[in-house]
Short mmCIF file of C-alpha atoms and ligand atoms in Angstrom, two decimals:
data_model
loop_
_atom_site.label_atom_id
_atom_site.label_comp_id
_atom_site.label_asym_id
_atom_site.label_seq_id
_atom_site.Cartn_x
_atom_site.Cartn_y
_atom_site.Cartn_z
CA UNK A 24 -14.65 -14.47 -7.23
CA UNK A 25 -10.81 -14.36 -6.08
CA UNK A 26 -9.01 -17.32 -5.39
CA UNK A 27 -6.33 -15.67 -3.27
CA UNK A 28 -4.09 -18.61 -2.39
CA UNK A 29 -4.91 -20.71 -5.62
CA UNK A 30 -4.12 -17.74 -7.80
CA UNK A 31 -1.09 -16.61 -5.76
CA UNK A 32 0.78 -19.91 -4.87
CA UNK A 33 3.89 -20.93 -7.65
CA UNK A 34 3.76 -17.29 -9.32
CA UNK A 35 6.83 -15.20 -10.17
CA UNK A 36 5.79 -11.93 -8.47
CA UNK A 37 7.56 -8.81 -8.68
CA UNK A 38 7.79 -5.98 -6.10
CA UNK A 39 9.37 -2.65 -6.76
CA UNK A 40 9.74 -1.07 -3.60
CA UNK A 41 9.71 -4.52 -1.44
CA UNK A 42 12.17 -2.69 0.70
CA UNK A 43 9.61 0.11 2.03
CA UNK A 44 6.90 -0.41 4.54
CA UNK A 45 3.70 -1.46 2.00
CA UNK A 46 6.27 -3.79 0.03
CA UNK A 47 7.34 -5.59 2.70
CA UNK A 48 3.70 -6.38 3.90
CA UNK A 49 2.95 -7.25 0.20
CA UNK A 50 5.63 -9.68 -0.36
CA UNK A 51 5.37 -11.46 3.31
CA UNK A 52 1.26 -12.05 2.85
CA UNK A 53 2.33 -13.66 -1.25
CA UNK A 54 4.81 -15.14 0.56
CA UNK A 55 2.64 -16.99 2.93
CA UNK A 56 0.36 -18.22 0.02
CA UNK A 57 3.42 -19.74 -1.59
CA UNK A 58 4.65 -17.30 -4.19
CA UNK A 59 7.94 -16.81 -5.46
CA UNK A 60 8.73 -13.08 -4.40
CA UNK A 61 11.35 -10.58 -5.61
CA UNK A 62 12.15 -6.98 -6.35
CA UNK A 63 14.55 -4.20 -5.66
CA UNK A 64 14.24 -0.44 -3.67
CA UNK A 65 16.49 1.10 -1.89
CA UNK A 66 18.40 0.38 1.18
CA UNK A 67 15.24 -0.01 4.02
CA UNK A 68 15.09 2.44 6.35
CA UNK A 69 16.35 1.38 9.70
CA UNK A 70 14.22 2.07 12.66
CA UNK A 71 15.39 3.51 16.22
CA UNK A 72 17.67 0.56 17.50
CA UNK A 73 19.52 0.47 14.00
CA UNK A 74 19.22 -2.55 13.03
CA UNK A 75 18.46 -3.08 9.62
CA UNK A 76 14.50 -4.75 8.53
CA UNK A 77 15.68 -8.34 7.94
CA UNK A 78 14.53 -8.67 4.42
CA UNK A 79 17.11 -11.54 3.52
CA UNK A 80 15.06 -13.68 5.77
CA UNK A 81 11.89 -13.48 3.66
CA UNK A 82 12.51 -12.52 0.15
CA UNK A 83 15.04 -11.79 -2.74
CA UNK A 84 15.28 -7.97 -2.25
CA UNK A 85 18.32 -6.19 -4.85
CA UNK A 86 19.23 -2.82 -4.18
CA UNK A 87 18.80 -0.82 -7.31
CA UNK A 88 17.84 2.46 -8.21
CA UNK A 89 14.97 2.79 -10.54
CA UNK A 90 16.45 6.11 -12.02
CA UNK A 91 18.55 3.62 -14.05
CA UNK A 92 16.68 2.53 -16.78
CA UNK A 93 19.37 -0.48 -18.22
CA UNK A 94 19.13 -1.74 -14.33
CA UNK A 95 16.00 -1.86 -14.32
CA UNK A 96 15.37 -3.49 -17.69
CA UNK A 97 17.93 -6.09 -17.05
CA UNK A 98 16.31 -6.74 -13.78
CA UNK A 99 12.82 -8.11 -15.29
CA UNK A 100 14.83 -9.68 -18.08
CA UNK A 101 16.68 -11.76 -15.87
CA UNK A 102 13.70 -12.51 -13.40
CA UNK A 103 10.85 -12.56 -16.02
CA UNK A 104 7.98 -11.73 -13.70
CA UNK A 105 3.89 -13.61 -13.87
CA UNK A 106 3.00 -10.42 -12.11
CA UNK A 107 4.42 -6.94 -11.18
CA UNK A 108 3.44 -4.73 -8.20
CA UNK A 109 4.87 -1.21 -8.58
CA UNK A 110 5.20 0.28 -5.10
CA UNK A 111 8.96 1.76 -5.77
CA UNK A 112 8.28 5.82 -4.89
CA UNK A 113 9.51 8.85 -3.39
CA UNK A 114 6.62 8.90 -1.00
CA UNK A 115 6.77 11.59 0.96
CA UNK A 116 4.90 15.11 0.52
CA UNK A 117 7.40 16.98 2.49
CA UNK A 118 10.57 15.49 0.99
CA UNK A 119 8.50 16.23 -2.35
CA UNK A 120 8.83 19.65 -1.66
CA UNK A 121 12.49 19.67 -0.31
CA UNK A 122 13.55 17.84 -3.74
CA UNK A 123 11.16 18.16 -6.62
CA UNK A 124 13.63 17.11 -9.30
CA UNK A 125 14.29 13.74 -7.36
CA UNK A 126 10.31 12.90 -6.44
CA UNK A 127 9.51 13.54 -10.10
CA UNK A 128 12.64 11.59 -11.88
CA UNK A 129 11.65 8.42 -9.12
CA UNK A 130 8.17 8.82 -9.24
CA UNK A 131 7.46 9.38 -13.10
CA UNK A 132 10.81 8.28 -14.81
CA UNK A 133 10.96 5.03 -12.36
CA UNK A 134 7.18 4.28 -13.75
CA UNK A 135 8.49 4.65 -17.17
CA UNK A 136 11.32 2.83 -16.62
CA UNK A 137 9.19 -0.35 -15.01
CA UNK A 138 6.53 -0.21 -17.59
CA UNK A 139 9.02 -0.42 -20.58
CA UNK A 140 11.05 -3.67 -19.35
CA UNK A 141 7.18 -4.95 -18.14
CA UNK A 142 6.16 -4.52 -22.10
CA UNK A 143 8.78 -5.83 -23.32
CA UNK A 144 8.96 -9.38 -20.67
CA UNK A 145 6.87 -12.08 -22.80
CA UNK A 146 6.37 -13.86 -19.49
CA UNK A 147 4.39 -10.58 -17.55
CA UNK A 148 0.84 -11.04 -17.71
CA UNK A 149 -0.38 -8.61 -15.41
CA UNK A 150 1.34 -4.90 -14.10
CA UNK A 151 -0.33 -3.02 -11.13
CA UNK A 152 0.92 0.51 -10.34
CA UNK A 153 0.33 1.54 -6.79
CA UNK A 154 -0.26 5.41 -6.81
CA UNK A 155 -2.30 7.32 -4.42
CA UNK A 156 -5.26 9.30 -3.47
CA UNK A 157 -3.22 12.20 -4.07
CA UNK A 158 -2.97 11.76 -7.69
CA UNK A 159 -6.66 13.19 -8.30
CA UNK A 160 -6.85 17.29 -9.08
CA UNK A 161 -8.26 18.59 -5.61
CA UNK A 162 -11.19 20.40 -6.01
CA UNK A 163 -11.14 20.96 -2.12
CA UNK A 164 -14.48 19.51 -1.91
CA UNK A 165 -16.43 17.23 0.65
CA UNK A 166 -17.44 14.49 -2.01
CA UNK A 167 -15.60 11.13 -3.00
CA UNK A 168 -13.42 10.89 -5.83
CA UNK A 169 -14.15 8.56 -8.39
CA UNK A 170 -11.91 6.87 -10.86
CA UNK A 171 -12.93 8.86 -13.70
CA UNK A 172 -11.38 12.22 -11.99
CA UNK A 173 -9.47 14.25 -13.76
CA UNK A 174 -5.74 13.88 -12.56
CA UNK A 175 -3.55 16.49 -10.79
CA UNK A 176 -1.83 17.15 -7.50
CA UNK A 177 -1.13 20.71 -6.27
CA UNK A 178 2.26 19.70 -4.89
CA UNK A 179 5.39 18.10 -6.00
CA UNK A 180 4.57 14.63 -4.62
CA UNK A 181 1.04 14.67 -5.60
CA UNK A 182 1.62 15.27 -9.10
CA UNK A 183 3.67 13.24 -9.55
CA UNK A 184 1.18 10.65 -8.81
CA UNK A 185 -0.79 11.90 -11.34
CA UNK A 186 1.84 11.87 -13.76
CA UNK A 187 2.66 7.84 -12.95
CA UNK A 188 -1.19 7.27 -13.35
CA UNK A 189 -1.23 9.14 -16.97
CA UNK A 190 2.19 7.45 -17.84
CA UNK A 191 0.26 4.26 -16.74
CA UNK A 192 -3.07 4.99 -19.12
CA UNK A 193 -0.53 5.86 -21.83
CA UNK A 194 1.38 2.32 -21.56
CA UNK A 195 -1.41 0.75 -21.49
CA UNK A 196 -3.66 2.40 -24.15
CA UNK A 197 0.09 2.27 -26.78
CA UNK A 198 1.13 -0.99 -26.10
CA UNK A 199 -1.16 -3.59 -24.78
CA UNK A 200 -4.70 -4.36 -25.89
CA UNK A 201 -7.04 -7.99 -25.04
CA UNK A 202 -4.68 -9.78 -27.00
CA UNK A 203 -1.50 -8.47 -26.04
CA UNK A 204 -0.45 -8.56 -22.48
CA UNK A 205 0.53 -7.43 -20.04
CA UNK A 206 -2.96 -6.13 -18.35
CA UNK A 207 -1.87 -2.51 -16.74
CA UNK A 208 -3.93 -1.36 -14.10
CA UNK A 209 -3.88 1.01 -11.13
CA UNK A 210 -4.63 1.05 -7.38
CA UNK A 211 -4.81 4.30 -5.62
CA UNK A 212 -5.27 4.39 -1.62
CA UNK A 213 -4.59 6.56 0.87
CA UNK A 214 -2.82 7.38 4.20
CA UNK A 215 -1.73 3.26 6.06
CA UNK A 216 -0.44 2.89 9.64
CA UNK A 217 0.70 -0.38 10.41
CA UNK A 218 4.35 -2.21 11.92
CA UNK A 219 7.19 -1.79 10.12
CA UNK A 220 6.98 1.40 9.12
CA UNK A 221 9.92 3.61 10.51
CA UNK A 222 9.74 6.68 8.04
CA UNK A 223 10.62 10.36 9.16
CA UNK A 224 7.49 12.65 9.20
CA UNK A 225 4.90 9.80 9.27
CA UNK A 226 2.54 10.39 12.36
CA UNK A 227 2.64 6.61 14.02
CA UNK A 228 6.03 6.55 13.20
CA UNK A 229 6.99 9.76 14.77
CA UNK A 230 4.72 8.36 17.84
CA UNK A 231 6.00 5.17 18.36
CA UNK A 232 9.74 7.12 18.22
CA UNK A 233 8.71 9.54 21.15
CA UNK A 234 7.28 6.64 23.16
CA UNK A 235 10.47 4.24 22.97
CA UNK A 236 12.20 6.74 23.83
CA UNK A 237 10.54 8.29 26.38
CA UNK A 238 10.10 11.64 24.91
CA UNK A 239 6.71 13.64 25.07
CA UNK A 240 4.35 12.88 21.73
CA UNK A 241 4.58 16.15 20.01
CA UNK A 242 1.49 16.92 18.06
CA UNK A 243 1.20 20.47 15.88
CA UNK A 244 -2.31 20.06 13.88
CA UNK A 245 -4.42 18.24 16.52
CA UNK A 246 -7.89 18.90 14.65
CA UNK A 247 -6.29 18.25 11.40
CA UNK A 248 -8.67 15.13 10.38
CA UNK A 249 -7.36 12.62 7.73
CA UNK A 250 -8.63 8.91 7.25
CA UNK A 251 -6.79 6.03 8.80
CA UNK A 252 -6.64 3.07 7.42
CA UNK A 253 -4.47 -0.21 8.40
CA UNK A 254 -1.42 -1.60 5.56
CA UNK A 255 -3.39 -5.19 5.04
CA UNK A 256 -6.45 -3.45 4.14
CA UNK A 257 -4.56 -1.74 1.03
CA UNK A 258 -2.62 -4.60 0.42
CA UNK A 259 -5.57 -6.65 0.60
CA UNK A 260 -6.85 -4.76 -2.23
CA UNK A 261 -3.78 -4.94 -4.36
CA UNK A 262 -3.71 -8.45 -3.88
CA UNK A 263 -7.73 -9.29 -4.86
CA UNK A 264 -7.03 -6.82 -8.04
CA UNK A 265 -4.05 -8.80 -8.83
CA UNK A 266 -5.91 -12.45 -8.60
CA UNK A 267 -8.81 -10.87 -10.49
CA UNK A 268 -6.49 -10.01 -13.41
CA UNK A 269 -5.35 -13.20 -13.83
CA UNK A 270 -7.85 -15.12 -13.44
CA UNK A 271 -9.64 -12.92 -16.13
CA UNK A 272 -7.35 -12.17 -18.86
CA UNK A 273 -8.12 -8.43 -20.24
CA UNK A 274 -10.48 -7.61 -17.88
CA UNK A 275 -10.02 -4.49 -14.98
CA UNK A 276 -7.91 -3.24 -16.89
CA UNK A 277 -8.22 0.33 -15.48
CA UNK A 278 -7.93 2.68 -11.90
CA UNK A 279 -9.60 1.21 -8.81
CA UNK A 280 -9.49 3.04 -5.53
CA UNK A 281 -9.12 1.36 -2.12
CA UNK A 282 -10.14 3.92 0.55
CA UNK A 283 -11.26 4.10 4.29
CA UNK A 284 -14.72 5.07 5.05
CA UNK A 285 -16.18 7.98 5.98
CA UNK A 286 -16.16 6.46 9.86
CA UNK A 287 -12.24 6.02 9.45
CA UNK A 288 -11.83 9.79 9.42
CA UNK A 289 -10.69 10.59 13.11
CA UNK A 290 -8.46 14.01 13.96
CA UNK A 291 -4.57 13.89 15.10
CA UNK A 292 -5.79 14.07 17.97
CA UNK A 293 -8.22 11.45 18.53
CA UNK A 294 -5.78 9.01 16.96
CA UNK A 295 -3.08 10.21 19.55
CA UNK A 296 -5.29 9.40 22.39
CA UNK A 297 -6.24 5.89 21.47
CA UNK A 298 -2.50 5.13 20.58
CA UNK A 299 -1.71 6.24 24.13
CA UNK A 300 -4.81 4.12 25.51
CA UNK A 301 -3.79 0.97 23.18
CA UNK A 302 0.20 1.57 24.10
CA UNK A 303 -0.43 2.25 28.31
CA UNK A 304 1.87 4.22 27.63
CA UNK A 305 2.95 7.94 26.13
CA UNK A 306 2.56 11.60 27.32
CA UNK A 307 1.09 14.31 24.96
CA UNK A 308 1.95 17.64 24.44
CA UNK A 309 0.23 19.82 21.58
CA UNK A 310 2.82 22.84 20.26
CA UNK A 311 1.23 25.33 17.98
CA UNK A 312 2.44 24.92 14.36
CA UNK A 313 4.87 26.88 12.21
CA UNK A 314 4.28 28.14 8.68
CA UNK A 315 4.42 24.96 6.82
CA UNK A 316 4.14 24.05 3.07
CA UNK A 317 0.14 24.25 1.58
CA UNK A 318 -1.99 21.22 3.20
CA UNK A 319 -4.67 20.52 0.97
CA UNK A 320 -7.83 19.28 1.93
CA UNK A 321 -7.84 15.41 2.31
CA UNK A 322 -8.89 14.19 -1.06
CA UNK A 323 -11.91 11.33 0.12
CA UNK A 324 -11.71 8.34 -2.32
CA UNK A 325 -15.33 6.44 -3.26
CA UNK A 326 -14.95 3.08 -3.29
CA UNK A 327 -18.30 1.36 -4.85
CA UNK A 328 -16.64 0.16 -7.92
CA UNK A 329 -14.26 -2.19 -5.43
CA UNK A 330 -16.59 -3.00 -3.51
CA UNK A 331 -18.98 -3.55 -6.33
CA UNK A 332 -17.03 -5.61 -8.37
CA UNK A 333 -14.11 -6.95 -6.20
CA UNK A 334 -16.19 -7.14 -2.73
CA UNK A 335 -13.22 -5.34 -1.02
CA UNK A 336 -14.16 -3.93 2.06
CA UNK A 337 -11.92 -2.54 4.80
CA UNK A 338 -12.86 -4.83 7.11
CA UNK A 339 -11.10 -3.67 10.55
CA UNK A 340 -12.42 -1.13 13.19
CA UNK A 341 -10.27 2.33 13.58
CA UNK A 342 -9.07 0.94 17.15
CA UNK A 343 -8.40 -2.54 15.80
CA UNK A 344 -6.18 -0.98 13.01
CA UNK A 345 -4.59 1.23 15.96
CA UNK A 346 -4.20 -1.25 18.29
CA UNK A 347 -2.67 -3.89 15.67
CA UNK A 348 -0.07 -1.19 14.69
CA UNK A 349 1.17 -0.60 18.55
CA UNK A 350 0.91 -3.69 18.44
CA UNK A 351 4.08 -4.33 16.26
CA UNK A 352 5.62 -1.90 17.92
CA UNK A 353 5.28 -2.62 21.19
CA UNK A 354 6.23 -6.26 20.61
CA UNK A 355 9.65 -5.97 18.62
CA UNK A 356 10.63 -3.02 20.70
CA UNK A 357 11.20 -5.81 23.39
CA UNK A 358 12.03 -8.42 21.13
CA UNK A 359 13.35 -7.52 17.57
CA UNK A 360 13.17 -11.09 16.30
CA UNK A 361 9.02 -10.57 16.46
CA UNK A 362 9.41 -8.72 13.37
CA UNK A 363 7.98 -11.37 10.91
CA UNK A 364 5.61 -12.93 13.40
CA UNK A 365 3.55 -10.29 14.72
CA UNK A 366 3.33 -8.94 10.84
CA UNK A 367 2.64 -12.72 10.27
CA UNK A 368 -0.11 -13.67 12.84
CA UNK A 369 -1.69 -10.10 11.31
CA UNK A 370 -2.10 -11.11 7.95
CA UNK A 371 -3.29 -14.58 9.17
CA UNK A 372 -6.02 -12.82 11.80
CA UNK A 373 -7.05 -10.45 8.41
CA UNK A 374 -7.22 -13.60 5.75
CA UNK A 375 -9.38 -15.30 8.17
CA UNK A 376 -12.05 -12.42 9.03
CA UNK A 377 -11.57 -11.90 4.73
CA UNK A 378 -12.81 -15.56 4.19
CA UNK A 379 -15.56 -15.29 7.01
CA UNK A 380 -16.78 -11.66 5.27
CA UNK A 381 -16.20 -13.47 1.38
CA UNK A 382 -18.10 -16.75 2.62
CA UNK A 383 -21.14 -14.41 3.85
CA UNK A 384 -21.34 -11.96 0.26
CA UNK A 385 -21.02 -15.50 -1.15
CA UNK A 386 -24.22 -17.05 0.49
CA UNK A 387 -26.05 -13.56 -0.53
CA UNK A 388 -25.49 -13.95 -3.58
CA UNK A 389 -25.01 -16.48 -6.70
CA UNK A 390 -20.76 -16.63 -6.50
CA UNK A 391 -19.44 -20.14 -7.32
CA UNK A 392 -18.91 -22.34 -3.79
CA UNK A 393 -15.44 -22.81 -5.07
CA UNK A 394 -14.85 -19.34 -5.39
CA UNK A 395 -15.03 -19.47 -1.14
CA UNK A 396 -12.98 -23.05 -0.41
CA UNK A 397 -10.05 -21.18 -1.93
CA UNK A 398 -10.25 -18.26 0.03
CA UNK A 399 -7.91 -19.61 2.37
CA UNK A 400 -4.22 -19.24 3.49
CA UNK A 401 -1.95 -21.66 1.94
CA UNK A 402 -1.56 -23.10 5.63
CA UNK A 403 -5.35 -23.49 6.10
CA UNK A 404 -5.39 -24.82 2.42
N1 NAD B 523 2.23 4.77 3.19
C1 NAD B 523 1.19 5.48 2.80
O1 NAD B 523 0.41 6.00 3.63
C2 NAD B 523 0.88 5.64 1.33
C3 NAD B 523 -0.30 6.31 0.95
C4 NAD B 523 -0.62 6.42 -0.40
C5 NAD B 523 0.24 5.90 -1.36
N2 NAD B 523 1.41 5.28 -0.97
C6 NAD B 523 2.26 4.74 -2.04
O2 NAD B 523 2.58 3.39 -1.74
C7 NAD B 523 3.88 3.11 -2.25
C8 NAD B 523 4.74 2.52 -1.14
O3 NAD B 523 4.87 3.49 -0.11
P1 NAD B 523 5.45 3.14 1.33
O4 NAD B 523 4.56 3.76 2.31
O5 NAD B 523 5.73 1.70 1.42
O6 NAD B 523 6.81 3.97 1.32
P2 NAD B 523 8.30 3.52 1.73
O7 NAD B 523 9.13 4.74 1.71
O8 NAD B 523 8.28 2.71 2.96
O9 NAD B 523 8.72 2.58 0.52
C9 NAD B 523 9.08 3.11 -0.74
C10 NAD B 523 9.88 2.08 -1.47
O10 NAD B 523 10.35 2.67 -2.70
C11 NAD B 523 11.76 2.50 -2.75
N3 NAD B 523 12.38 3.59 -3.50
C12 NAD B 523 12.34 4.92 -3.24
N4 NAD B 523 13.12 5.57 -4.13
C13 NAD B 523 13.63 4.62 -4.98
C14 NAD B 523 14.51 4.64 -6.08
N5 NAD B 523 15.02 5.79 -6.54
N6 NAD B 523 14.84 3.48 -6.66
C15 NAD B 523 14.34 2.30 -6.21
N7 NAD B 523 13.52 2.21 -5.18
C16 NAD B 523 13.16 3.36 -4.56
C17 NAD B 523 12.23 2.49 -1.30
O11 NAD B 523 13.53 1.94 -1.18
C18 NAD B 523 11.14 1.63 -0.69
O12 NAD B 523 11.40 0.28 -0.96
C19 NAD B 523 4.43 4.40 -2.83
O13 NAD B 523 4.21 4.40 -4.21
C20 NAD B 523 3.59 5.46 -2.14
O14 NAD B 523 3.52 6.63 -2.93
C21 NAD B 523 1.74 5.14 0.34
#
């Protein structure tokens, strides 16, 4: 079973996108169980009192654009990764739509571009490519996806998820086998709230904007139901996957999806009204909608085989993962230099219940005692 801090703590790891919202709770967590973190993206996005996320603090972040393939290939050269998380991505449907060209050169050409500097670093033993639930074809229907779905996407965006997952399979079928690392696998999830995140046209984002400022929370599709789920259950994911592949050379070697429940699935509007009940604070005002781009159905991701063979869970209720995210919020909109703590007692508050949920599927069943003792944070450690 994983040996989070054992397996983490000393390691070179690699973030593309440790700039953006999922890479920043990514590299903070390995950061906490003593990992050496680094990685480019672009410049972060700033949120509403312009100041800029203070990544400096925390991590070696390089601006660099993943378009260029030399930069990118000199990049890995010079910091010869153990371990690569690729989380570098247009990620945006909207913006998907608004520049095709741009989503697909980042989305597929940046994969591309990371995978062939990965192959080529004799140091890399393991790549992970974060993609989406989007990347499956949408049949439009009520059942989960599994991980032997055909690939597709019906927009911009969404294909080229599925493109990065077949560049991935084609990387990894080409140039890597048991004997030759590095082990290429995949981790597709779906919509995260959590702090941090300041993009345009996210919902909590676009919330948390209309309350600090005192605006009314505009909301356009309020029976429009997608899943919720909070960043460190994702990451959380990413992270056991990650352990798992080195601890086990050649083995998992293939797509795993990390999705909410069905119980996760609340509407726009739901989610508004416990925000406002978490926040004490926010007034609501449903507008109809204009004629927007096509909104598929919300492609539901099945799980088993993570929770089968990596015991991942999510582990957090939908107003725990609500309230944690106003949390954030709320707390550095009063005092900005709460960014890193409240992100930090989070992760520290998740490792803990992860231990306590590990230690139980460990007593049910035959999983080594020492699997559990190093289930721990590198402080608890
Ligand atoms: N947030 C979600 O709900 C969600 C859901 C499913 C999948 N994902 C996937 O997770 C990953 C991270 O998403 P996020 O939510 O953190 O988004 P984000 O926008 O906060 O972060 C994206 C990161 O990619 C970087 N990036 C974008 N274009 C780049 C370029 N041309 N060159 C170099 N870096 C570039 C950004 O600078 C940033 O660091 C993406 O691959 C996204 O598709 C996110």
């Amino acid at each position: 079973m994983t040996t989070f801090s054992e397996v983490y703590r000393g390691k070179r790891v690699m973030v593309t996108g440790l700039s953006g919202f999922k890479g920043r709770w990514l590299g903070k967590w390995l950061k906490l169980l003593g990992a050496d973190v680094f990685g480019f993206g672009l410049e972060p996005i700033v949120g509403p009192d312009g100041r800029r996320p203070p990544l400096e603090d925390e991590f070696e972040s390089i601006t660099l654009d993943i378009r260029d393939r030399r930069a990118v290939a000199d990049f890995v050269s010079a910091y010869r990764p153990d371990i690569v998380f690729h989380l570098a991505a247009q990620p945006l449907v909207r913006a998907g739509y608004d520049d095709p060209c741009g989503t697909f050169e980042t989305n597929v050409m940046g994969t591309v571009h990371v995978l062939d500097a990965v192959r080529r670093c004799d140091r890399t033993e393991v790549f992970i490519n974060v993609t989406s639930d989007k990347c499956y074809e949408n049949r439009e229907w009520s059942w989960g996806y599994r991980e032997n779905e055909a690939m597709g996407g019906y927009d911009p965006y969404s294909a080229s998820k599925g493109c990065s997952e077949l560049v991935t399979a084609a990387f990894r079928r080409s140039f890597t086998d048991e004997m030759r690392p590095p082990y290429i696998a995949s981790a597709r999830a779906g919509n995260v709230i959590g702090g941090t995140d300041w993009s345009a046209d996210r919902l909590l984002p676009d919330i948390a904007r209309a309350v600090l400022s005192d605006e009314p929370i505009v909301i356009r599709r309020p029976l429009s139901v997608r899943p919720w789920q909070h960043v460190v259950e994702a990451i959380n994911g990413y992270m056991q996957l990650g352990a798992e592949m080195l601890l086990k050379p050649g083995k998992h070697v293939e797509g795993w999806n990390f999705g909410p429940t069905d119980d996760d699935a609340v509407s726009v509007r739901d989610l508004v009204k416990i925000v406002v009940e978490c926040w004490g604070r926010g007034v609501i005002r449903e507008e109809a909608y204009p004629q927007g781009p096509h909104e598929a159905r919300y492609l539901k991701l099945d799980s088993s085989k993570a929770r089968d063979e990596l015991k991942w869970v999510p582990l957090l209720s939908i107003r725990e993962r609500i309230q944690w995210t106003v949390d954030w919020y709320r707390e550095t909109a009063t005092d900005p230099s709460a960014y890193w703590e409240v992100m930090e007692r989070q992760i520290e508050d998740y490792q803990r219940r992860w231990n306590e949920w590990i230690e139980t599927k460990t007593s049910e069943s035959s999983l080594p005692a020492a699997a559990v003792s190093s289930v721990r944070t590198s402080r608890a450690a």
